[in-house]
Coordinates of C-alpha atoms and ligand atoms in Angstrom, one line a residue:
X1 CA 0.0 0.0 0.0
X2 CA 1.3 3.0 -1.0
X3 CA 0.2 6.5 0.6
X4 CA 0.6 9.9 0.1
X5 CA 1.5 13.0 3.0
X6 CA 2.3 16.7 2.4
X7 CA 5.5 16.0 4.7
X8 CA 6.9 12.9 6.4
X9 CA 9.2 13.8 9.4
X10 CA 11.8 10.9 10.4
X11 CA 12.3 11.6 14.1
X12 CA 10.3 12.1 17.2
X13 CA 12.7 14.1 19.4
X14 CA 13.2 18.0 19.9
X15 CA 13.7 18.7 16.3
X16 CA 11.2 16.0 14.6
X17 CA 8.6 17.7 17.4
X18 CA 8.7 20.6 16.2
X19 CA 8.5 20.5 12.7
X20 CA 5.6 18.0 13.2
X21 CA 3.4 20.3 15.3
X22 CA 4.2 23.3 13.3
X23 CA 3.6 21.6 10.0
X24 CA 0.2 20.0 11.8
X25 CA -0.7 23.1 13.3
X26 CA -0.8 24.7 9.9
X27 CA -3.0 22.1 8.8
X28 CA -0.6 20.4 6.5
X29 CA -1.2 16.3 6.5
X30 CA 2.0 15.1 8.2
X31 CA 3.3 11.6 9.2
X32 CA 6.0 11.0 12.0
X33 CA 8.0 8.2 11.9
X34 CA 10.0 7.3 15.0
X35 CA 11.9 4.0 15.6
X36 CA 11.6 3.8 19.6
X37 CA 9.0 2.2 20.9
X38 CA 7.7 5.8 22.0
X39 CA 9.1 9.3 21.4
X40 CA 12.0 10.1 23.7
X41 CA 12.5 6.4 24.6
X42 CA 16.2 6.3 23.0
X43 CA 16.7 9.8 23.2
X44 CA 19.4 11.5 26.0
X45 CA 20.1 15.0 27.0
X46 CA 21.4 16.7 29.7
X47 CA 18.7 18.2 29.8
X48 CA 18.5 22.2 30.6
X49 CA 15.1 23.1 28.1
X50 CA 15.5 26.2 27.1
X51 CA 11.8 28.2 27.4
X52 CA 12.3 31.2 25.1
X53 CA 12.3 28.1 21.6
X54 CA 9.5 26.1 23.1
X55 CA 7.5 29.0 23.5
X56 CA 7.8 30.4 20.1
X57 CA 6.1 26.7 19.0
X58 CA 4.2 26.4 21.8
X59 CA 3.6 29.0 23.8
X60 CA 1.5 28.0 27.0
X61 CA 3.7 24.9 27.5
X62 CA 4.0 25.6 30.8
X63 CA 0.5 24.7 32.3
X64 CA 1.3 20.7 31.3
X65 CA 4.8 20.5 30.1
X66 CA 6.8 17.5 32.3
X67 CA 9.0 20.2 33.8
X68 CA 11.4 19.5 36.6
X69 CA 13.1 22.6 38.0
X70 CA 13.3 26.0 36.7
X71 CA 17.3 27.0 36.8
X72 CA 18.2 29.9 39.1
X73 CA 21.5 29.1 39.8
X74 CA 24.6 28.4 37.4
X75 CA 28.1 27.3 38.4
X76 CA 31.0 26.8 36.6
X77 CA 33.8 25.1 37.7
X78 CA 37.4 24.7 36.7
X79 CA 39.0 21.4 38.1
X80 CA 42.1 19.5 39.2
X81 CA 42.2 16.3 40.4
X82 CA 41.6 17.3 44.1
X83 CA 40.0 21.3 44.3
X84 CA 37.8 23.1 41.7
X85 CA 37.9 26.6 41.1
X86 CA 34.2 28.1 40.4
X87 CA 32.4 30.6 39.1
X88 CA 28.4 31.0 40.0
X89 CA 25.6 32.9 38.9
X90 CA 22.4 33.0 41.0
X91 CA 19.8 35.7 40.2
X92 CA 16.8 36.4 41.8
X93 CA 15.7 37.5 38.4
X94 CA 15.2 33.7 37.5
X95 CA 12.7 33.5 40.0
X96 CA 10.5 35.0 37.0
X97 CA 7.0 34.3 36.0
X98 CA 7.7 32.6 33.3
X99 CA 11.6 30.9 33.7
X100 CA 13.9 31.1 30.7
X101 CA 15.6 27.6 31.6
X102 CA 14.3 24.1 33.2
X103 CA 15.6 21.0 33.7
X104 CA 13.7 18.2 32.2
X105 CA 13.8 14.1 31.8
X106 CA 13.5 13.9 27.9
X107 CA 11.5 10.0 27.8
X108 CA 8.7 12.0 29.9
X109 CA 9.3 15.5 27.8
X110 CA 9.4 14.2 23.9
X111 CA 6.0 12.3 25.0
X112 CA 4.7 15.4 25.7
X113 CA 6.1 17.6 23.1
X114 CA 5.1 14.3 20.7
X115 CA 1.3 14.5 21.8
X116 CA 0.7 17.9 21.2
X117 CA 1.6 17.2 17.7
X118 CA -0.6 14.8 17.5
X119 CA -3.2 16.8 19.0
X120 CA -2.7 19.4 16.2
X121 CA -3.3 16.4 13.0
X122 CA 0.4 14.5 13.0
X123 CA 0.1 10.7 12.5
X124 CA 2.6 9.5 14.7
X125 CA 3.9 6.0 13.7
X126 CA 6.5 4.4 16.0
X127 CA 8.5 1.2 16.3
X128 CA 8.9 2.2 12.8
X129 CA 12.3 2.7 10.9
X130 CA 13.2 5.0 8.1
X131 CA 15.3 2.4 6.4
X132 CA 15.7 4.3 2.8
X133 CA 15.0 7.4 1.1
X134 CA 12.5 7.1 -2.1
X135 CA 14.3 9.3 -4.8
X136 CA 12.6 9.6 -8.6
X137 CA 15.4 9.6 -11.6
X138 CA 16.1 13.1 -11.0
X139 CA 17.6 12.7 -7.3
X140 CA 14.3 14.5 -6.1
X141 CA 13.2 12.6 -2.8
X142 CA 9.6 11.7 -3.2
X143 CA 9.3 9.3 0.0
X144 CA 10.5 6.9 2.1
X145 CA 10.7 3.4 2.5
X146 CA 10.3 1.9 5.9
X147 CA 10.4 -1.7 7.8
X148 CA 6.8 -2.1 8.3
X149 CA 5.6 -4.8 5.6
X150 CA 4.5 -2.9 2.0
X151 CA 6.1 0.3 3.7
X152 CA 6.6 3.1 1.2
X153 CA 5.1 5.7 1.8
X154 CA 5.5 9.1 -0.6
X155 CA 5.5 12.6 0.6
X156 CA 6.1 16.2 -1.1
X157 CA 9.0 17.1 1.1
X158 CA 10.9 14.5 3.4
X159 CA 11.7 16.0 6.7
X160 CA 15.2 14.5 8.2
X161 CA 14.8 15.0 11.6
X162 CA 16.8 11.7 12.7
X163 CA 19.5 12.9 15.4
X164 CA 23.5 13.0 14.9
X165 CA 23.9 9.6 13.2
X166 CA 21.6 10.7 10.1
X167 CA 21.8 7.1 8.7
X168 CA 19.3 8.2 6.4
X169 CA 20.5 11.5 4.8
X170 CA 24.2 9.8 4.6
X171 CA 22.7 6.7 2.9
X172 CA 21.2 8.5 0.4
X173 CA 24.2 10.7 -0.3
X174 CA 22.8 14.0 0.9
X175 CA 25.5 14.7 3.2
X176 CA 28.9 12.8 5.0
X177 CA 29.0 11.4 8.1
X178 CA 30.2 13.3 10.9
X179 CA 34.0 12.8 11.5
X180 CA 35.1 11.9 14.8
X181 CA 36.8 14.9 15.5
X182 CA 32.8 16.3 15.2
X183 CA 31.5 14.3 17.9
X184 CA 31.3 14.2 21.2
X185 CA 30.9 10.7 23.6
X186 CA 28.8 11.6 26.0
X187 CA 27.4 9.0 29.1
X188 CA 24.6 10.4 31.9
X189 CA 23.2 8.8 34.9
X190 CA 20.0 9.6 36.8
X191 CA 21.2 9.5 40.8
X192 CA 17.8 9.6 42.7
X193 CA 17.6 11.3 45.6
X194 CA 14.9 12.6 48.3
X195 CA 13.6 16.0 46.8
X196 CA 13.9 18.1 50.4
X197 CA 18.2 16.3 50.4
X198 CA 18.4 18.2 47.1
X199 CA 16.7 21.5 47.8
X200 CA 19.1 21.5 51.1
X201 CA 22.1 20.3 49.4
X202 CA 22.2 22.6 47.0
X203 CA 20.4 26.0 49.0
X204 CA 17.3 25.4 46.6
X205 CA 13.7 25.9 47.3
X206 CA 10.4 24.8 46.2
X207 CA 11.3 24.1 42.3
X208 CA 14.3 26.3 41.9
X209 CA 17.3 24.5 40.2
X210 CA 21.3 24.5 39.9
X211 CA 22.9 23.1 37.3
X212 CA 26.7 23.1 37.2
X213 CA 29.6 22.7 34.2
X214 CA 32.9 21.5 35.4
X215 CA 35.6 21.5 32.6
X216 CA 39.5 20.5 33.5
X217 CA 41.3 17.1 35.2
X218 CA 37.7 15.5 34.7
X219 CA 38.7 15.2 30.9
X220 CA 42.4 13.7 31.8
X221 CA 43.3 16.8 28.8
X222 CA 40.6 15.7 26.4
X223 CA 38.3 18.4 24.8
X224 CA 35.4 18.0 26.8
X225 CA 33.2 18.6 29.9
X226 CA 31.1 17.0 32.7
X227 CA 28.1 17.9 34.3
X228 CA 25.6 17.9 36.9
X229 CA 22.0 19.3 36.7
X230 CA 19.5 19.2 39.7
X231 CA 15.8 17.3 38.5
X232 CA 12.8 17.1 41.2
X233 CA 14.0 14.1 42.3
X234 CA 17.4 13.4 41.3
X235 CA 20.3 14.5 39.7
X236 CA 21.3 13.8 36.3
X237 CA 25.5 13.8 35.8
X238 CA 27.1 13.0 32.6
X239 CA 30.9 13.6 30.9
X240 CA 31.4 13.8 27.0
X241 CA 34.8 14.1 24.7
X242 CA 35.1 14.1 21.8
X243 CA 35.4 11.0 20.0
X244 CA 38.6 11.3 18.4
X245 CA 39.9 11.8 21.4
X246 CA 39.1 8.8 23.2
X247 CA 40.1 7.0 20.0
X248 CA 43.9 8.2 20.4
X249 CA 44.1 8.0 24.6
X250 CA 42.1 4.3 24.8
X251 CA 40.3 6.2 27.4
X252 CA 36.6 5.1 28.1
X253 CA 33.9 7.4 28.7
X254 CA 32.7 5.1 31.4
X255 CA 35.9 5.5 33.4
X256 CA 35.8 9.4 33.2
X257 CA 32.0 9.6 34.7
X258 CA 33.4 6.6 37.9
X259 CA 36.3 9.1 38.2
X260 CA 34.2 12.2 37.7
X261 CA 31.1 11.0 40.9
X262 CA 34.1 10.2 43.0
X263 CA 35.9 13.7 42.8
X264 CA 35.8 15.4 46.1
X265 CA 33.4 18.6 44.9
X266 CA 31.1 16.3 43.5
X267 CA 31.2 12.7 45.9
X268 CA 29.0 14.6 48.7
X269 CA 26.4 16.0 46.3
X270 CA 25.7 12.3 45.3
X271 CA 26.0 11.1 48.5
X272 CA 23.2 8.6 49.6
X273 CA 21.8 8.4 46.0
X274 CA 20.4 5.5 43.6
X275 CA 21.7 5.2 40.3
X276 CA 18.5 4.1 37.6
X277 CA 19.6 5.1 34.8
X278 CA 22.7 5.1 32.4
X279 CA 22.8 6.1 28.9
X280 CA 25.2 7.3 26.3
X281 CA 24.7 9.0 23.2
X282 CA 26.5 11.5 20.6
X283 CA 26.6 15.5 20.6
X284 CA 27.5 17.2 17.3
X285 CA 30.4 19.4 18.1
X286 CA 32.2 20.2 15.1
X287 CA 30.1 23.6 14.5
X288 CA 29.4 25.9 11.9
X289 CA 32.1 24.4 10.0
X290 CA 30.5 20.7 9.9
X291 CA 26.9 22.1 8.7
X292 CA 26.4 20.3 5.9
X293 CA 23.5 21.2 2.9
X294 CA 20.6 21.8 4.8
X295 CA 18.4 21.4 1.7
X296 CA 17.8 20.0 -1.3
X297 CA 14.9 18.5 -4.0
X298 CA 12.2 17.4 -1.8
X299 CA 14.5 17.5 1.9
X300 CA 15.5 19.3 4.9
X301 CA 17.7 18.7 7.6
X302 CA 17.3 20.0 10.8
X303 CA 18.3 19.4 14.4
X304 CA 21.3 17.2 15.5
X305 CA 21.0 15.5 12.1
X306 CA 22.3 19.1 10.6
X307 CA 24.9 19.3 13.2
X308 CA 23.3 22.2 14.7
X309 CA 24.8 22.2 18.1
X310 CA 26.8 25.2 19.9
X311 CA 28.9 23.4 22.4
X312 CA 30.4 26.3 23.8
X313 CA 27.0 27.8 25.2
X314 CA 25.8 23.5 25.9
X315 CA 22.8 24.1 23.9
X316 CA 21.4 21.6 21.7
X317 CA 18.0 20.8 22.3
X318 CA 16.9 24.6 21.1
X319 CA 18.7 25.1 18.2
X320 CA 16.7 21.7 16.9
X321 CA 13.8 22.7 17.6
X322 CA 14.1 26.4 16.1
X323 CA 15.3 24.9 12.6
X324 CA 12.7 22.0 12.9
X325 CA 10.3 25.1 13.3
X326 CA 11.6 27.2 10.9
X327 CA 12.1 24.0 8.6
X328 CA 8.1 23.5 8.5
X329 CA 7.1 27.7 8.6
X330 CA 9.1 27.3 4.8
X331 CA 7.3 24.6 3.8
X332 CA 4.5 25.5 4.7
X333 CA 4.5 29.1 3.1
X334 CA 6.1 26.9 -0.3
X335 CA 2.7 25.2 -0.2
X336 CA 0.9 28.2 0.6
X337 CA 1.9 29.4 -2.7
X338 CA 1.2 26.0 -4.5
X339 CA 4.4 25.6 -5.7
X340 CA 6.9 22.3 -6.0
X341 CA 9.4 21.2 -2.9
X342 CA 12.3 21.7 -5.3
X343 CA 15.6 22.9 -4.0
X344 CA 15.3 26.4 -5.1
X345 CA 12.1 27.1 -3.1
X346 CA 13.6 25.0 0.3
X347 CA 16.4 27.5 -0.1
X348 CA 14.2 29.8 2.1
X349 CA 14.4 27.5 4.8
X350 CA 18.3 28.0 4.6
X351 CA 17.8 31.4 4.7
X352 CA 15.6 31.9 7.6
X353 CA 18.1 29.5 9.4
X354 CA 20.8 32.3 8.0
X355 CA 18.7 35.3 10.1
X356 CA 18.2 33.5 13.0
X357 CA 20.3 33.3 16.2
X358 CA 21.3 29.3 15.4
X359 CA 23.6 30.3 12.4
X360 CA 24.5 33.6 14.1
X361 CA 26.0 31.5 17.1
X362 CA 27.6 29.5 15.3
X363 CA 29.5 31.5 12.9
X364 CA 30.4 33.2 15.9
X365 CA 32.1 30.3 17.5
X366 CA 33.6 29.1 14.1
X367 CA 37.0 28.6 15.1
X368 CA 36.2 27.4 18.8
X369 CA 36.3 23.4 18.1
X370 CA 39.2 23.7 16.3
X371 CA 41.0 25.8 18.9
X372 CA 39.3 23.1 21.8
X373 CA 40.6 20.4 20.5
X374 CA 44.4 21.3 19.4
X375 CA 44.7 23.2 22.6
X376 CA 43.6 20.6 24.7
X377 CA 46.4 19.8 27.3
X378 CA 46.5 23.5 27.8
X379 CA 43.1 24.4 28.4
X380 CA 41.7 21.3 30.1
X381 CA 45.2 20.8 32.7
X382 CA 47.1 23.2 32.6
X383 CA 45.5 25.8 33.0
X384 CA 42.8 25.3 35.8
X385 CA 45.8 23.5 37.6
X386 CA 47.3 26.8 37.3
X387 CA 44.7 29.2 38.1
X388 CA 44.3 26.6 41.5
X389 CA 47.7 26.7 42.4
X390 CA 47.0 30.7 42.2
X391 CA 44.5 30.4 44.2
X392 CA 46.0 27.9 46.8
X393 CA 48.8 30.4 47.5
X394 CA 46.4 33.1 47.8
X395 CA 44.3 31.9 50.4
X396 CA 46.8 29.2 52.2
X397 CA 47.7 31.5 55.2
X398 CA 51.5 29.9 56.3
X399 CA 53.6 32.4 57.2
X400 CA 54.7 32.9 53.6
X401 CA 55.2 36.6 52.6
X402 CA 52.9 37.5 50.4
X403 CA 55.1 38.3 47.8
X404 CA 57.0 35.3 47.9
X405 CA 53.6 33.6 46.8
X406 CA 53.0 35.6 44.1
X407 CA 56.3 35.0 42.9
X408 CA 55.4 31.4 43.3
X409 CA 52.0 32.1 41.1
X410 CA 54.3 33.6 38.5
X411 CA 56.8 31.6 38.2
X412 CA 54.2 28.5 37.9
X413 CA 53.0 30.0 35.0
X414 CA 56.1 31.1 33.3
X415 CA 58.0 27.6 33.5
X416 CA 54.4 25.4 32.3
X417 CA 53.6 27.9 29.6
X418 CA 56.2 31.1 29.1
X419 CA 55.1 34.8 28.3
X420 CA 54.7 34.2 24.9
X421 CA 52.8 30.6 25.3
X422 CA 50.5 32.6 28.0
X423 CA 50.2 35.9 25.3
X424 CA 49.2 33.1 22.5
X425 CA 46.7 31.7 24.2
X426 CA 45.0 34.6 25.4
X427 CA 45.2 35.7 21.6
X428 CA 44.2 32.6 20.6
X429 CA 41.0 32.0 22.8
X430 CA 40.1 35.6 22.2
X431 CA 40.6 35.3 18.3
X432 CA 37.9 32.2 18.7
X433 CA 35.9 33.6 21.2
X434 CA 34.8 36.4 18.5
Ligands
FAD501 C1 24.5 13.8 27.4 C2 23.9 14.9 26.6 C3 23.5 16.1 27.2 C4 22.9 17.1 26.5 N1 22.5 18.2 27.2 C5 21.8 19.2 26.6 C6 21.3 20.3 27.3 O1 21.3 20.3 28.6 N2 20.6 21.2 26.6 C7 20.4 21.2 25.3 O2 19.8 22.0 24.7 N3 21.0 20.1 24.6 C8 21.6 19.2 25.2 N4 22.1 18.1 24.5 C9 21.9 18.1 23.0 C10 20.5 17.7 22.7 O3 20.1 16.5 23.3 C11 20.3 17.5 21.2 O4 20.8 18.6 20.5 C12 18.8 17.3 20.8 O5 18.3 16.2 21.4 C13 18.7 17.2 19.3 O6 17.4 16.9 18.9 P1 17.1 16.1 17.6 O7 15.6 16.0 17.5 O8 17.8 16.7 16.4 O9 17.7 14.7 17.8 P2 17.2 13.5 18.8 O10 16.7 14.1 20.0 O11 18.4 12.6 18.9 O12 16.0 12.8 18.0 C14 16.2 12.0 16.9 C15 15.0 11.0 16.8 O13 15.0 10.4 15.6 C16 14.7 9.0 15.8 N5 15.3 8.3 14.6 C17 16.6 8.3 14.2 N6 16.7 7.6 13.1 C18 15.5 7.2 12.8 C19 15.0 6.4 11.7 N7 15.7 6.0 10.7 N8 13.6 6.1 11.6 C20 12.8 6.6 12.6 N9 13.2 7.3 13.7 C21 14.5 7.6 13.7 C22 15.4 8.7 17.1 O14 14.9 7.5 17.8 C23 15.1 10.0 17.9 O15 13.9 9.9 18.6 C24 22.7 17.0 25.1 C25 23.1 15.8 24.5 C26 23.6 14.8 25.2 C27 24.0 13.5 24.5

């Protein structure tokens, strides 16, 4: 049986989502594919939600959204094997109406954000595969063929919403697989714990949240970051690198996140807690400069799928939903206008991804993974070793002139990276940073 949709949307998670209940909404017939048994089931995040993208799809999410906490606290924290070095933000300001950030679990969340899409007209079909793109002798994509028995099934435009492997787009030629230098390993567990332990363990009331990054020893000088992010009742902590990376050191992701629970900043936040969960997954990290076609005869790619991912700021979820949305607003006004799904006219799609603040970010960080990953050593160990040992002699009160530590400070720095190492670096991570 063959059957016929105005779009087909491979993908159930924050990018598929979107584009499904803005293509529904807009009363265009759309069909979802998704292989897990139901949305969200495979799918891992961190997860901080970030409100401001949600809203602009749906914007009174928050009266049955599965939120957890609403962030008002952020910490940063530099690490060595034994201290950490932070920086926090807490603002009453994020004690707003309507919160900017939340922590969610994303099996409960992509449910959600899946049923609203269904409540708008999607067809949701999962335990279903995407196994093949339909193409006609031209290249144009006219459907898809899936593992459900006789299923083919055409559509005007082919949505690829299908996360950071993109089997499907890479099968059919559209675009290359992401090198491994691209992609991060990242593993998460879900330590549960009584909520009133978490609100006092981490000065929290009510549904206020804290969610904290910790870059340095935790990576053993790999490019990459752990962290921990406060739910109702538990805590999720994770650690990614990037692949390439554990490829060369034989290191195991698994062994970072052990190493990671037991540091001494982190063992007494877990303390007491049940581990449920453990998952591992991909982030796309090779920025603007891995963004492959987003577009072609009868296609779009959107979400992790299009490498849209801006590791420096740890958002992810957002930028897949804003092109999944954007993705379907083009298509839709193509249709609007009754004209073909050729390349030319999903061009606009590309271009309203051009305007917005996704490709904006991430031309702004263009040179960051680059810089991340051949500066490693320095960034990751040496130098929030250094800026501890700073800190040690500032605050160890011994008897030591003062001056003699800064000397020490000084001459730490000088012998692990000389002036000129120390004035590259800066030049460096500021010429990135732009
Ligand atoms: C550990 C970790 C922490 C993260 N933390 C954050 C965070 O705190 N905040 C943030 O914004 N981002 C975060 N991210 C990134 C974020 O999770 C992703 O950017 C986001 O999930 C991308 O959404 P997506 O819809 O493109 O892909 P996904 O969410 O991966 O969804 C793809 C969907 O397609 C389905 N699928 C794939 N192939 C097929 C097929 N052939 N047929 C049918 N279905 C198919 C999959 O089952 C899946 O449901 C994190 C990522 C990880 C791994």
């Amino acid at each position: 049986m063959i059957e016929r949709f105005d779009a087909i949307v491979i993908g159930a998670g924050m990018a598929g989502n979107a584009a499904a209940f803005t293509l529904a909404s807009r009363g265009l017939n759309v069909l979802q594919l998704e292989r897990g048994e139901y949305p969200g089931a495979k799918n891992v995040q961190g997860a901080i939600l970030y409100a401001n993208m949600l809203e602009k799809i749906i914007p009174d999410f928050r009266e049955d959204a599965p939120l957890e906490r609403h962030v008002v606290e952020q910490r940063f924290w530099f690490m060595t094997e034994r201290a950490h070095t932070g920086m926090q933000y807490r603002s009453e300001e994020f004690n707003e109406e309507k919160p900017n950030r939340y922590t969610i679990i994303r099996s409960q969340f992509d449910r959600w954000f899946s049923k609203k899409a269904q409540e708008k007209g999607a067809i949701l079909l999962t335990e279903t595969t995407a196994l093949e793109l339909v193409q006609d002798a031209y290249g144009k994509v006219i459907g898809v063929r899936t593992d459900r028995a006789g299923g083919t099934i055409m559509a005007d435009v082919v949505v690829l919403a299908e996360g950071v492997n993109g089997l499907l787009g890479t099968r059919a030629g559209l675009r290359k697989s992401p090198k491994a230098d691209q992609v991060a390993l990242a593993v998460k567990e879900m330590h549960f714990i009584a909520p009133e332990v978490i609100e006092q363990r981490f000065n929290i009331q009510g549904d206020e949240g804290v969610v904290i990054e910790a870059a340095g020893a935790v990576s053993e000088g790999m490019a990459g970051m752990g962290f921990l992010y406060t739910n109702k009742e538990s805590v999720s902590i994770g650690i990614g690198c990037i692949v390439s990376d554990f490829a060369e050191t034989g290191k195991s992701p698994y062994q970072l996140l052990e190493k990671f629970k037991k540091h001494p900043s982190i063992r007494p936040l877990l303390e007491g807690s049940e581990v449920k969960e453990y998952a591992a997954h991909l982030i796309p990290e090779g920025g603007f400069k891995a963004v492959p076609q987003l577009f072609g005869d009868g296609w779009v790619v959107v979400g992790d799928a299009a490498q849209l991912n801006n590791a420096v700021h740890r958002e992810g979820s957002n930028l897949a939903m804003t092109s999944g949305r954007l993705a379907a607003e083009a298509i839709f006004q193509i249709k609007s206008r009754r004209e073909p799904m050729t390349a030319e006219n999903l061009s606009l799609y590309e271009k309203m991804i051009n305007d917005s603040f996704v490709m904006k970010d991430l031309k702004k960080y263009k040179d960051m993974p680059a810089l991340l990953h051949t500066q490693s050593q320095n960034l990751f160990l040496t130098y929030p070793q250094l800026v501890s040992t700073a800190m040690e002699n500032f605050l160890r009160v011994d008897g030591v002139p003062k001056i003699d530590k800064e000397k020490a400070t000084v001459s730490a720095m000088k012998a692990k990276r000389g002036w000129t190492g120390l004035v590259g670096d800066a030049v460096r991570v500021a010429r990135a940073w732009r």
